[in-house]
XYZ file of C-alpha atoms in Angstrom:
751
model
C 129.673 40.105 179.107
C 131.728 42.420 181.350
C 132.055 42.080 185.127
C 129.934 45.146 185.765
C 127.117 43.927 183.478
C 127.118 40.470 185.084
C 127.084 41.799 188.621
C 124.329 44.269 187.768
C 122.132 41.528 186.323
C 122.781 39.216 189.282
C 121.841 41.951 191.691
C 118.772 42.693 189.613
C 117.699 38.995 189.619
C 118.121 38.809 193.354
C 115.957 41.843 194.029
C 113.217 40.516 191.792
C 113.293 36.913 192.932
C 113.031 37.695 196.618
C 109.657 39.377 196.042
C 108.080 36.819 193.751
C 105.776 33.954 194.597
C 106.894 31.120 192.378
C 104.435 28.302 191.838
C 106.650 25.233 191.764
C 104.053 22.727 190.601
C 102.557 24.952 187.874
C 104.635 27.292 185.731
C 102.423 30.339 185.341
C 102.900 33.882 186.518
C 100.501 36.757 187.145
C 101.286 39.647 184.898
C 98.575 42.123 185.725
C 100.047 42.713 189.173
C 103.310 44.111 187.894
C 104.800 44.421 191.345
C 105.227 40.638 191.295
C 106.922 40.938 187.867
C 106.725 37.147 187.618
C 106.817 37.153 183.844
C 110.477 38.053 184.212
C 111.261 34.644 185.702
C 111.123 32.968 182.301
C 114.872 32.727 181.990
C 115.264 30.131 179.259
C 112.526 31.066 176.869
C 113.046 33.163 173.783
C 110.366 35.769 173.108
C 109.988 37.901 170.031
C 107.243 39.435 167.955
C 107.245 36.675 165.346
C 105.466 34.094 167.461
C 104.389 30.800 165.929
C 102.463 29.155 168.771
C 99.630 30.435 170.822
C 100.112 31.493 174.432
C 97.248 30.228 176.579
C 95.744 32.136 179.450
C 93.664 30.764 182.281
C 90.569 32.366 183.707
C 92.665 34.499 186.038
C 94.396 36.295 183.151
C 97.672 34.512 183.949
C 100.009 33.413 181.186
C 100.543 29.633 180.968
C 104.053 29.026 179.676
C 105.047 25.525 178.409
C 108.177 24.055 180.028
C 110.223 23.970 176.837
C 111.898 26.380 174.430
C 109.309 28.006 172.247
C 108.590 31.115 170.275
C 105.648 33.107 171.538
C 103.110 34.048 168.920
C 102.405 37.723 168.317
C 99.156 37.989 170.227
C 98.561 41.711 170.658
C 100.335 41.827 174.037
C 103.407 43.680 175.307
C 104.762 40.763 177.408
C 107.502 39.862 174.876
C 108.831 43.409 175.126
C 108.710 43.276 178.937
C 110.699 40.028 179.014
C 113.206 41.275 176.474
C 113.868 44.378 178.538
C 114.204 42.245 181.668
C 116.677 39.848 180.093
C 118.811 42.438 178.276
C 118.052 45.882 179.835
C 117.804 46.976 176.200
C 116.890 50.656 176.339
C 116.453 50.996 172.590
C 113.845 48.234 172.563
C 111.940 49.870 175.401
C 112.074 53.354 173.928
C 111.022 52.313 170.430
C 107.570 51.466 171.757
C 106.217 54.769 173.059
C 103.425 54.656 175.607
C 100.914 56.336 173.292
C 101.614 53.680 170.621
C 101.183 50.936 173.175
C 97.793 52.308 174.242
C 96.713 52.606 170.622
C 97.651 49.027 169.803
C 96.981 47.147 173.062
C 94.691 49.330 175.153
C 95.383 51.503 178.186
C 95.005 48.928 180.980
C 97.463 46.449 179.496
C 99.910 49.196 178.433
C 100.088 50.917 181.810
C 100.765 47.600 183.572
C 103.413 46.547 181.058
C 105.153 49.910 181.046
C 105.054 49.985 184.843
C 106.976 46.697 184.904
C 109.539 48.118 182.471
C 109.887 51.244 184.619
C 110.580 49.107 187.693
C 113.043 46.953 185.738
C 115.171 49.978 184.858
C 114.732 51.439 188.355
C 116.023 48.256 189.996
C 119.018 48.323 187.653
C 119.824 51.867 188.771
C 119.084 53.328 185.322
C 117.460 56.515 186.593
C 117.705 58.494 183.351
C 115.808 55.778 181.522
C 113.144 55.753 184.230
C 112.813 59.508 183.916
C 112.348 59.305 180.127
C 109.697 56.596 180.382
C 107.725 58.351 183.112
C 107.892 61.642 181.251
C 106.486 59.883 178.175
C 103.609 58.441 180.228
C 102.877 61.783 181.930
C 102.808 63.529 178.529
C 100.205 61.026 177.348
C 98.046 61.618 180.440
C 98.159 65.372 179.821
C 97.523 65.057 176.091
C 94.335 63.031 176.509
C 93.235 64.958 179.635
C 93.405 61.949 181.936
C 93.476 62.427 185.684
C 97.200 62.632 186.432
C 96.515 61.909 190.093
C 95.717 58.329 189.040
C 99.224 57.784 187.668
C 100.891 57.323 191.063
C 98.829 54.252 192.132
C 99.041 52.824 188.605
C 102.830 53.051 188.606
C 103.283 52.037 192.235
C 101.228 48.862 192.128
C 100.747 46.829 195.314
C 101.576 48.718 198.516
C 103.067 45.642 200.164
C 105.925 45.689 197.663
C 106.201 49.492 197.506
C 109.519 49.558 199.338
C 111.185 48.388 196.105
C 109.765 51.388 194.235
C 111.833 54.052 196.023
C 113.618 55.153 192.833
C 110.401 55.174 190.780
C 108.678 57.389 193.338
C 111.611 59.822 193.466
C 111.803 60.083 189.689
C 108.021 60.470 189.340
C 108.127 63.369 191.771
C 110.857 65.004 189.665
C 108.971 64.406 186.400
C 105.844 66.055 187.811
C 107.904 68.989 189.073
C 109.680 69.391 185.692
C 106.310 69.461 183.909
C 104.999 72.139 186.298
C 102.526 69.616 187.747
C 103.459 70.811 191.204
C 100.256 69.734 192.954
C 100.747 66.231 191.566
C 104.348 66.173 192.772
C 103.139 67.239 196.209
C 100.541 64.467 196.078
C 103.297 61.900 195.436
C 105.131 63.273 198.490
C 102.004 62.914 200.650
C 100.956 59.500 199.300
C 104.473 58.131 199.714
C 104.401 58.962 203.415
C 100.957 57.374 203.768
C 102.265 54.019 202.578
C 105.189 54.201 204.980
C 108.012 55.160 202.607
C 110.344 58.076 203.361
C 110.561 60.245 200.204
C 113.954 60.797 198.612
C 115.636 63.949 199.981
C 117.094 64.984 196.610
C 113.676 64.642 194.970
C 112.116 66.730 197.753
C 114.786 69.399 197.332
C 114.161 69.445 193.587
C 110.432 69.835 194.145
C 111.045 72.602 196.687
C 113.285 74.426 194.186
C 110.583 74.196 191.498
C 107.961 75.528 193.923
C 110.235 78.469 194.760
C 110.844 79.242 191.073
C 107.077 79.259 190.446
C 106.450 81.431 193.532
C 104.077 78.843 194.997
C 104.053 80.437 198.419
C 101.237 78.193 199.617
C 103.143 74.977 198.906
C 106.718 76.046 199.678
C 106.098 76.585 203.380
C 103.990 73.452 203.843
C 106.545 71.165 202.141
C 109.434 72.610 204.150
C 107.601 72.301 207.470
C 106.490 68.740 206.619
C 110.092 67.783 205.889
C 111.252 69.264 209.201
C 108.589 67.430 211.212
C 108.225 64.055 209.484
C 111.221 63.874 207.158
C 113.217 63.535 205.154
C 115.231 65.913 207.340
C 116.282 69.062 205.428
C 119.971 69.372 204.611
C 122.073 72.430 203.762
C 120.672 72.490 200.215
C 117.088 72.491 201.497
C 117.829 75.409 203.786
C 119.653 77.287 201.006
C 116.632 76.885 198.720
C 114.383 78.337 201.430
C 116.858 81.124 202.090
C 116.787 82.011 198.395
C 112.982 81.985 198.497
C 112.848 84.620 201.229
C 115.815 86.638 199.938
C 114.541 87.125 196.391
C 110.977 88.017 197.342
C 107.899 86.555 195.693
C 104.766 87.688 193.858
C 106.115 91.225 193.573
C 106.787 91.464 197.315
C 110.049 92.650 198.830
C 112.478 90.069 200.210
C 111.596 88.916 203.721
C 114.951 89.279 205.463
C 113.425 88.495 208.852
C 112.346 85.048 207.614
C 115.683 84.550 205.873
C 117.495 85.305 209.135
C 115.296 82.782 210.940
C 116.339 80.153 208.375
C 120.024 80.814 209.101
C 119.401 80.662 212.852
C 117.498 77.368 212.441
C 120.455 75.922 210.527
C 122.747 76.940 213.373
C 120.475 75.269 215.948
C 120.393 72.061 213.894
C 124.180 72.068 213.500
C 123.998 72.386 209.689
C 126.972 74.390 208.407
C 126.048 76.939 205.717
C 127.954 76.755 202.445
C 129.390 79.676 200.515
C 126.233 79.577 198.366
C 124.100 79.904 201.509
C 126.002 82.961 202.694
C 126.102 84.613 199.270
C 122.331 84.123 198.904
C 121.729 85.817 202.262
C 124.124 88.663 201.432
C 122.333 89.268 198.128
C 119.016 89.405 199.997
C 120.377 91.993 202.442
C 121.609 94.165 199.568
C 118.279 93.896 197.741
C 116.477 95.550 200.654
C 119.155 98.203 201.105
C 121.081 96.730 204.065
C 124.363 97.062 202.195
C 126.395 98.286 205.184
C 125.123 95.383 207.274
C 125.942 92.955 204.457
C 129.515 94.283 204.366
C 129.818 93.895 208.150
C 128.595 90.302 207.797
C 131.277 89.604 205.186
C 133.948 90.987 207.524
C 132.643 88.832 210.406
C 132.595 85.725 208.228
C 136.128 86.472 207.083
C 137.332 86.748 210.693
C 135.710 83.358 211.445
C 137.348 81.767 208.358
C 133.932 81.074 206.864
C 133.732 80.431 203.102
C 133.416 83.538 200.909
C 133.665 84.064 197.171
C 133.497 86.858 194.617
C 129.711 86.430 194.402
C 129.386 87.587 198.035
C 131.560 90.645 197.441
C 129.937 91.459 194.092
C 126.535 91.727 195.799
C 127.847 94.383 198.214
C 129.736 96.212 195.449
C 126.534 96.298 193.379
C 124.580 97.549 196.401
C 126.937 100.494 196.937
C 126.968 101.285 193.197
C 123.162 101.350 193.186
C 123.167 104.032 195.903
C 125.923 106.025 194.157
C 128.484 105.268 196.899
C 131.180 104.323 194.417
C 134.174 104.796 196.647
C 132.643 102.513 199.280
C 132.248 100.000 196.466
C 135.946 100.441 195.653
C 136.829 99.841 199.302
C 134.986 96.503 199.204
C 136.683 95.751 195.900
C 140.151 96.297 197.347
C 139.325 94.264 200.461
C 138.167 91.377 198.288
C 141.478 91.397 196.425
C 143.437 91.614 199.677
C 141.696 88.405 200.831
C 143.067 86.569 197.819
C 139.697 86.432 196.010
C 140.288 87.304 192.368
C 137.771 89.718 190.806
C 135.744 88.247 187.989
C 134.214 89.783 184.885
C 130.926 90.357 186.729
C 132.586 92.378 189.477
C 134.427 94.536 186.954
C 131.216 95.033 184.960
C 129.344 96.168 188.095
C 132.014 98.757 188.953
C 132.362 100.025 185.388
C 128.592 100.392 185.095
C 128.462 102.273 188.412
C 131.192 104.753 187.477
C 129.829 105.307 183.970
C 126.345 106.047 185.314
C 127.880 108.718 187.549
C 129.705 110.210 184.564
C 133.175 109.063 185.689
C 134.119 107.663 182.308
C 137.872 107.822 182.884
C 137.575 105.499 185.881
C 135.533 103.104 183.764
C 138.227 103.107 181.069
C 140.963 102.491 183.637
C 139.058 99.456 184.952
C 138.834 98.083 181.399
C 142.628 98.407 181.140
C 143.009 96.643 184.502
C 140.887 93.750 183.224
C 143.128 93.343 180.200
C 146.257 93.375 182.415
C 144.686 90.592 184.532
C 143.812 88.559 181.424
C 140.081 88.981 182.055
C 138.252 89.550 178.810
C 135.521 92.205 179.165
C 132.107 90.970 178.103
C 129.805 92.773 175.719
C 127.807 93.798 178.802
C 130.929 95.479 180.207
C 131.456 97.457 177.022
C 127.746 98.270 176.844
C 127.987 100.088 180.204
C 130.988 102.040 178.962
C 129.284 102.914 175.666
C 126.179 104.045 177.558
C 128.274 106.345 179.742
C 130.082 107.820 176.741
C 126.817 108.418 174.865
C 125.099 110.092 177.822
C 128.064 112.432 178.147
C 127.817 113.377 174.473
C 131.104 111.658 173.514
C 129.653 110.136 170.381
C 132.929 110.160 168.417
C 134.658 108.020 171.051
C 131.547 105.807 171.321
C 131.496 105.166 167.599
C 135.225 104.433 167.528
C 134.836 101.906 170.361
C 131.821 100.417 168.584
C 133.929 99.767 165.474
C 136.863 98.407 167.503
C 134.569 95.870 169.173
C 133.631 94.449 165.786
C 137.276 94.240 164.760
C 138.035 92.384 168.029
C 135.504 89.674 167.264
C 132.595 90.840 169.421
C 129.150 90.294 167.945
C 126.822 93.227 168.501
C 123.413 92.717 170.047
C 120.294 94.861 170.222
C 121.461 96.545 173.415
C 124.694 97.925 171.907
C 122.867 99.300 168.880
C 120.107 100.755 171.043
C 122.657 102.562 173.220
C 124.308 104.204 170.209
C 120.992 105.041 168.538
C 119.795 106.655 171.762
C 123.087 108.569 172.040
C 122.770 110.030 168.550
C 119.123 110.891 169.190
C 120.083 112.764 172.377
C 122.600 114.738 170.318
C 119.973 115.455 167.684
C 121.979 113.584 165.034
C 118.987 111.750 163.641
C 120.670 110.806 160.348
C 123.413 108.816 162.129
C 120.820 107.194 164.385
C 118.746 106.138 161.398
C 121.797 104.698 159.621
C 122.481 102.503 162.650
C 118.891 101.282 162.585
C 119.314 100.306 158.924
C 122.636 98.607 159.750
C 120.891 96.445 162.338
C 118.643 95.053 159.613
C 121.627 94.469 157.316
C 123.364 92.484 160.079
C 120.270 90.306 160.577
C 119.532 91.978 163.898
C 115.918 92.953 163.468
C 115.537 96.353 165.157
C 113.569 96.165 168.380
C 110.753 98.419 169.515
C 113.087 100.420 171.783
C 115.312 101.528 168.870
C 112.305 102.567 166.796
C 110.789 104.384 169.744
C 113.965 106.415 170.331
C 114.125 107.481 166.697
C 110.447 108.386 166.519
C 110.777 110.429 169.705
C 113.872 112.169 168.346
C 112.145 113.186 165.108
C 109.080 114.367 167.049
C 111.242 116.583 169.263
C 112.745 118.132 166.147
C 109.291 118.674 164.714
C 109.974 116.358 161.756
C 106.661 114.558 162.078
C 106.637 113.017 158.595
C 109.858 111.050 159.262
C 108.485 109.939 162.612
C 105.347 108.665 160.877
C 107.441 106.907 158.238
C 109.281 105.023 160.991
C 105.997 104.228 162.709
C 104.650 102.638 159.525
C 107.837 100.579 159.089
C 107.607 99.487 162.691
C 104.013 98.338 162.310
C 104.788 96.473 159.064
C 107.383 94.266 160.770
C 105.025 93.515 163.657
C 106.425 95.855 166.316
C 104.132 98.092 168.340
C 105.068 101.480 169.793
C 104.319 102.166 173.426
C 101.725 104.732 174.511
C 104.443 107.272 175.389
C 105.746 107.274 171.805
C 102.212 107.472 170.414
C 101.611 110.514 172.601
C 104.734 112.152 171.153
C 103.267 111.652 167.653
C 99.847 112.951 168.739
C 101.592 115.953 170.273
C 103.317 116.576 166.942
C 99.961 116.432 165.171
C 98.444 118.841 167.696
C 101.299 121.350 167.400
C 100.902 121.432 163.626
C 97.127 121.623 163.881
C 96.538 118.252 162.157
C 93.896 117.153 164.630
C 91.802 115.103 162.233
C 94.853 112.996 161.356
C 95.632 112.590 165.050
C 92.134 111.283 165.766
C 92.288 108.948 162.765
C 95.656 107.514 163.886
C 94.348 107.113 167.427
C 91.489 104.942 166.156
C 93.851 102.863 163.990
C 96.225 102.222 166.883
C 93.335 101.216 169.120
C 92.516 98.535 166.557
C 96.056 97.187 167.106
C 95.571 97.055 170.852
C 97.370 100.304 171.734
C 95.022 102.120 174.066
C 95.359 105.881 174.474
C 95.759 107.011 178.055
C 94.515 109.993 180.016
C 97.401 112.141 178.783
C 96.562 111.356 175.138
C 92.994 112.558 175.513
C 94.046 115.559 177.581
C 96.456 116.676 174.864
C 93.887 116.416 172.062
C 91.126 118.032 174.149
C 93.432 120.960 174.918
C 94.314 121.495 171.264
C 90.695 121.276 170.151
C 89.712 123.864 172.760
C 92.566 126.142 171.678
C 91.247 125.861 168.114
C 87.782 126.873 169.400
C 86.418 123.374 168.793
C 85.269 122.751 172.336
C 82.087 121.019 171.187
C 84.163 118.427 169.317
C 86.444 118.057 172.337
C 83.370 117.405 174.477
C 82.561 114.384 172.275
C 85.746 112.670 173.503
C 84.478 112.316 177.083
C 82.090 109.414 176.283
C 84.956 107.655 174.463
C 87.102 107.948 177.584
C 84.393 106.451 179.801
C 83.906 103.630 177.301
C 87.610 102.723 177.595
C 87.514 102.936 181.407
C 89.613 106.093 181.368
C 88.063 108.384 183.955
C 88.388 112.052 182.967
C 90.225 114.040 185.596
C 90.230 117.629 186.745
C 92.526 118.657 183.908
C 90.145 117.368 181.239
C 87.091 119.013 182.817
C 88.910 122.291 183.516
C 90.167 122.496 179.918
C 86.687 121.815 178.511
C 84.945 124.237 180.888
C 87.478 126.930 179.996
C 87.134 126.224 176.275
C 83.328 126.409 176.392
C 83.461 129.622 178.408
C 85.844 131.264 175.942
C 83.534 130.268 173.099
C 80.747 132.241 174.799
C 78.974 129.091 175.877
C 78.934 129.525 179.657
C 75.710 127.545 180.010
C 77.303 124.326 178.708
C 80.382 125.052 180.813
C 78.247 125.174 183.974
C 76.340 122.012 182.975
C 79.677 120.228 182.518
C 80.748 121.464 185.955
C 77.590 119.933 187.462
C 78.331 116.612 185.730
C 81.868 116.755 187.055
C 80.685 117.186 190.649
C 78.101 114.387 190.249
C 80.887 112.095 189.005
C 82.608 112.624 192.340
C 85.472 114.699 190.965
C 86.382 117.533 193.314
C 87.263 120.725 191.425
C 90.757 122.099 191.872
C 91.786 125.726 192.315
C 92.199 125.972 188.534
C 88.665 124.691 187.888
C 87.180 127.090 190.448
C 89.126 129.993 188.937
C 87.727 129.215 185.480
C 84.175 129.088 186.866
C 84.685 132.311 188.812
C 85.860 133.966 185.596
C 82.698 132.845 183.827
C 80.507 134.593 186.428
C 82.783 137.638 186.570
C 82.544 138.166 182.809
C 78.770 137.981 183.125
C 78.901 140.492 186.036
C 77.285 137.894 188.357
C 79.549 138.745 191.255
C 77.363 137.166 193.926
C 77.748 133.773 192.213
C 81.459 134.383 191.614
C 82.104 135.361 195.221
C 80.073 132.375 196.529
C 82.272 130.025 194.499
C 85.328 131.806 195.859
C 84.182 131.225 199.449
C 83.177 127.617 198.629
C 86.659 126.755 197.441
C 88.240 128.157 200.616
C 85.754 126.169 202.731
C 86.881 122.997 200.931
C 90.453 123.699 201.917
C 91.618 124.900 198.521
C 94.033 127.826 198.617
C 93.272 130.611 196.114
C 96.274 131.686 194.084
C 97.142 135.050 192.547
C 95.069 134.343 189.435
C 91.998 133.435 191.522
C 92.258 136.607 193.631
C 92.863 138.731 190.535
C 89.809 137.248 188.791
C 87.481 138.175 191.695
C 89.120 141.610 192.195
C 88.719 142.353 188.493
C 85.061 141.309 188.619
C 84.313 143.744 191.469
C 86.313 146.494 189.739
C 84.246 146.027 186.576
C 80.998 146.663 188.472
C 82.543 149.595 190.399
C 82.490 147.882 193.819
C 85.971 149.072 194.780
C 85.342 148.548 198.490
C 85.116 144.764 198.031
C 87.856 144.801 195.400
C 90.281 146.605 197.734
C 89.306 144.401 200.673
C 90.173 141.315 198.590
C 93.476 142.936 197.618
C 94.361 143.329 201.295
C 93.297 139.735 201.928
C 95.654 138.715 199.141
C 98.542 140.402 200.951
C 97.610 138.797 204.286
C 97.412 135.306 202.744
C 100.984 135.624 201.512
C 99.849 135.519 197.910
C 101.718 138.238 195.974
C 99.650 140.433 193.637
C 101.041 140.768 190.132
C 100.970 143.562 187.566
C 97.513 142.469 186.372
C 96.114 142.654 189.915
C 97.407 146.189 190.377
C 96.262 147.271 186.900
C 92.702 146.059 187.599
C 92.598 148.051 190.866
C 94.125 151.176 189.293
C 91.628 151.001 186.442
C 88.741 150.616 188.893
C 89.798 153.644 190.956
C 90.496 155.716 187.823
C 86.971 155.055 186.570
C 85.653 156.435 189.868
C 87.944 159.466 189.627
C 89.984 158.334 192.647
C 93.343 159.233 191.131
C 94.858 159.494 194.592
C 94.252 155.787 195.201
C 95.434 154.959 191.682
C 98.712 156.869 192.227
C 99.208 155.256 195.648
C 98.823 151.804 194.127
C 101.328 152.695 191.404
C 103.848 153.708 194.059
C 103.184 150.502 195.983
C 103.821 148.485 192.868
C 107.232 150.074 192.448
C 108.150 149.483 196.100
C 107.264 145.797 195.662
C 109.455 145.566 192.522
C 106.405 145.038 190.325
C 106.798 147.262 187.297
C 103.873 148.790 185.379
C 103.347 147.666 181.811
C 101.815 149.465 178.823
C 98.272 148.609 180.003
C 98.902 150.047 183.489
C 100.178 153.334 182.066
C 97.336 153.507 179.520
C 94.772 153.068 182.329
C 96.362 155.940 184.314
C 96.562 158.202 181.259
C 92.894 157.486 180.485
C 92.001 158.352 184.099
C 93.715 161.724 183.964
C 92.247 162.487 180.542
C 88.803 161.598 181.870
C 89.256 164.260 184.567
C 90.573 166.776 182.022
C 94.076 166.764 183.508
C 95.818 166.551 180.140
C 99.123 167.804 181.466
C 99.338 165.064 184.068
C 98.369 162.541 181.391
C 101.334 163.695 179.287
C 103.637 163.501 182.294
C 102.647 159.862 182.792
C 103.176 159.305 179.087
C 106.727 160.695 179.315
C 107.429 158.588 182.405
C 106.220 155.568 180.517
C 108.691 156.114 177.698
C 111.531 156.938 180.099
C 110.971 153.587 181.771
C 111.387 151.835 178.426
C 107.703 150.978 177.980
C 106.643 151.479 174.388
C 103.151 152.971 173.974
C 100.706 150.997 171.889
C 97.963 152.295 169.595
C 95.519 152.443 172.514
C 97.789 154.821 174.425
C 98.121 157.159 171.429
C 94.357 157.148 170.907
C 93.725 157.997 174.567
C 96.071 160.989 174.285
C 94.640 162.047 170.928
C 98.065 161.962 169.295
C 98.327 161.713 165.549
C 100.760 159.584 163.612
C 103.411 162.296 163.909
C 103.099 162.384 167.691
C 101.491 165.866 167.796
C 98.439 166.753 169.915
C 96.416 169.891 169.272
C 99.403 171.639 167.760
C 101.543 170.901 170.807
C 104.815 169.143 170.176
C 105.224 165.880 172.023
């Protein structure tokens, strides 16, 4: 046996013997209290599983061992294994008997006591990895059979009076709990250890703290850290760095808490704990995450002047921060300063800069940085090339992108989903759908199952080109291999259906996708409702509202306005007004558009009192009427011959800063012409011209009709000539008003 093995066993014997009560007159040892581990004193006896004599026990469950060499009979106990491990530290023997097997064969009570002894044997010998494996095995059993894991600590610890020898076991148990995400149990070990007067292991506490941070256990992180500061073990630089990382990365979706992080650094300074380069880089990253990039750079410069430790990770954080805000030349300044300090750039720093320049369209700078990497014997990663490919594709340089793509393969790079997705997206942006589809097929050939993103880009590209059948073909393929499109892509397909008038197919697909868990959103329903209303199927569109409520999608103003407008245009104003009442009861405040639609309904029915009341109601609610709203009310008053109110509203339109359009003026001109007020009609025509609003065919036809109505045929023809001189082509209505025949002759007079 080697010197190390002998010394280890001697040390082990000493530690055990000094805590044992040896009965000199009677040779028996208590085995159920494993902390005594007295069974391990049987130095000269050989134990195995092929026992030939019976081992007697007294009434106290103690083993009576004869004072001579013997072979212990196999009696359904684990003591032979315990002794064998003690005498040889044989890990294989211990590990061959798993805890679950021991419980099955010998019962839980006996197994936990025996395994606890074995755990302490290995712990005393400094075999921490073996202790970890055994405890993990026991913890797994507790979880598997739903036993109370909180009971494991006292079972493993044994008698409190000998607990000081269990320091290693306690530390490892805390780590095992933390590794298995049993964080409350790990915290319980920390608390219970202090209760029995043992100071927990600092490394184990740091490990637990790290696990709590990774799991965002805000409630436990702070309490453990404060407990360590007050009662120990005293935090070291690693403890503080873990806490700094906790506040700098943010938790539970919250932004980093730089104020708290700064307090951690200040506390370290007060305690005389020198931060490491990892501590500083963590803090610098936190500053950059919240946008304090300039301050982070100033900190780096201060640290440099104080000869504090800095590395490329610190500089990379600031470079990334400037790249994120588009301040690329500030990033370059930091880059050059880093190199001047003797800190060599790494592949991550180069990748950050290349990505920044490529996103800003400065591809040449990105290419020059790639060349610089090669000169410095730094091999660009696939991520580096991905940034460059993305920049090339977004700038439409697909030929260069494809050439680089092929060169990467020849250089030994293995493509991933991201590289393919970048190229597929690039071809889709260029409208080259055939090349994009070939790349998708190539992914499958190269055993890179296409991801949802690649399919989505292709489907969207085909939808934009109006090639709906190919988009649907890809959708079916996607669904067959278990990939689901997102709602945005589904909406693109629904939009394609709506444009081509295939509404029934759209509704059928929507139901099928819902069965797969893809829920349509508000936009989906709005799109289909709009198309149904345009196709004069407002009643069918109305049936979609209950479906929306059922899926917890609350219809908005757009949905109600579209339906109200559709019902009104289908000569169903009653249902439109009922829907408006339901909308108000649902607590949805109508917008200017909704009010304008309702006003139009009343105007078409010549119910101007109701129309005008709605107009005033919307202004009282703080909604600002637009040109269409004013024109709708003006036209309504013109239609009933109330030109006084119509003209007053026109003047109000001008005062409100809302510019009348050609329709507004045409309505007013028509109203005055019908009353024979050609002077007002002509004045409005002149005003239109001064305001750079040019009459259209309808405006001229209204004027011509007015003059014809008064019998002023000559003036009607003059307006007709002016109309043609201004490049406005008369329509059939204009010719009919003038009484012109197909040859352009009126009552024998040449046009």
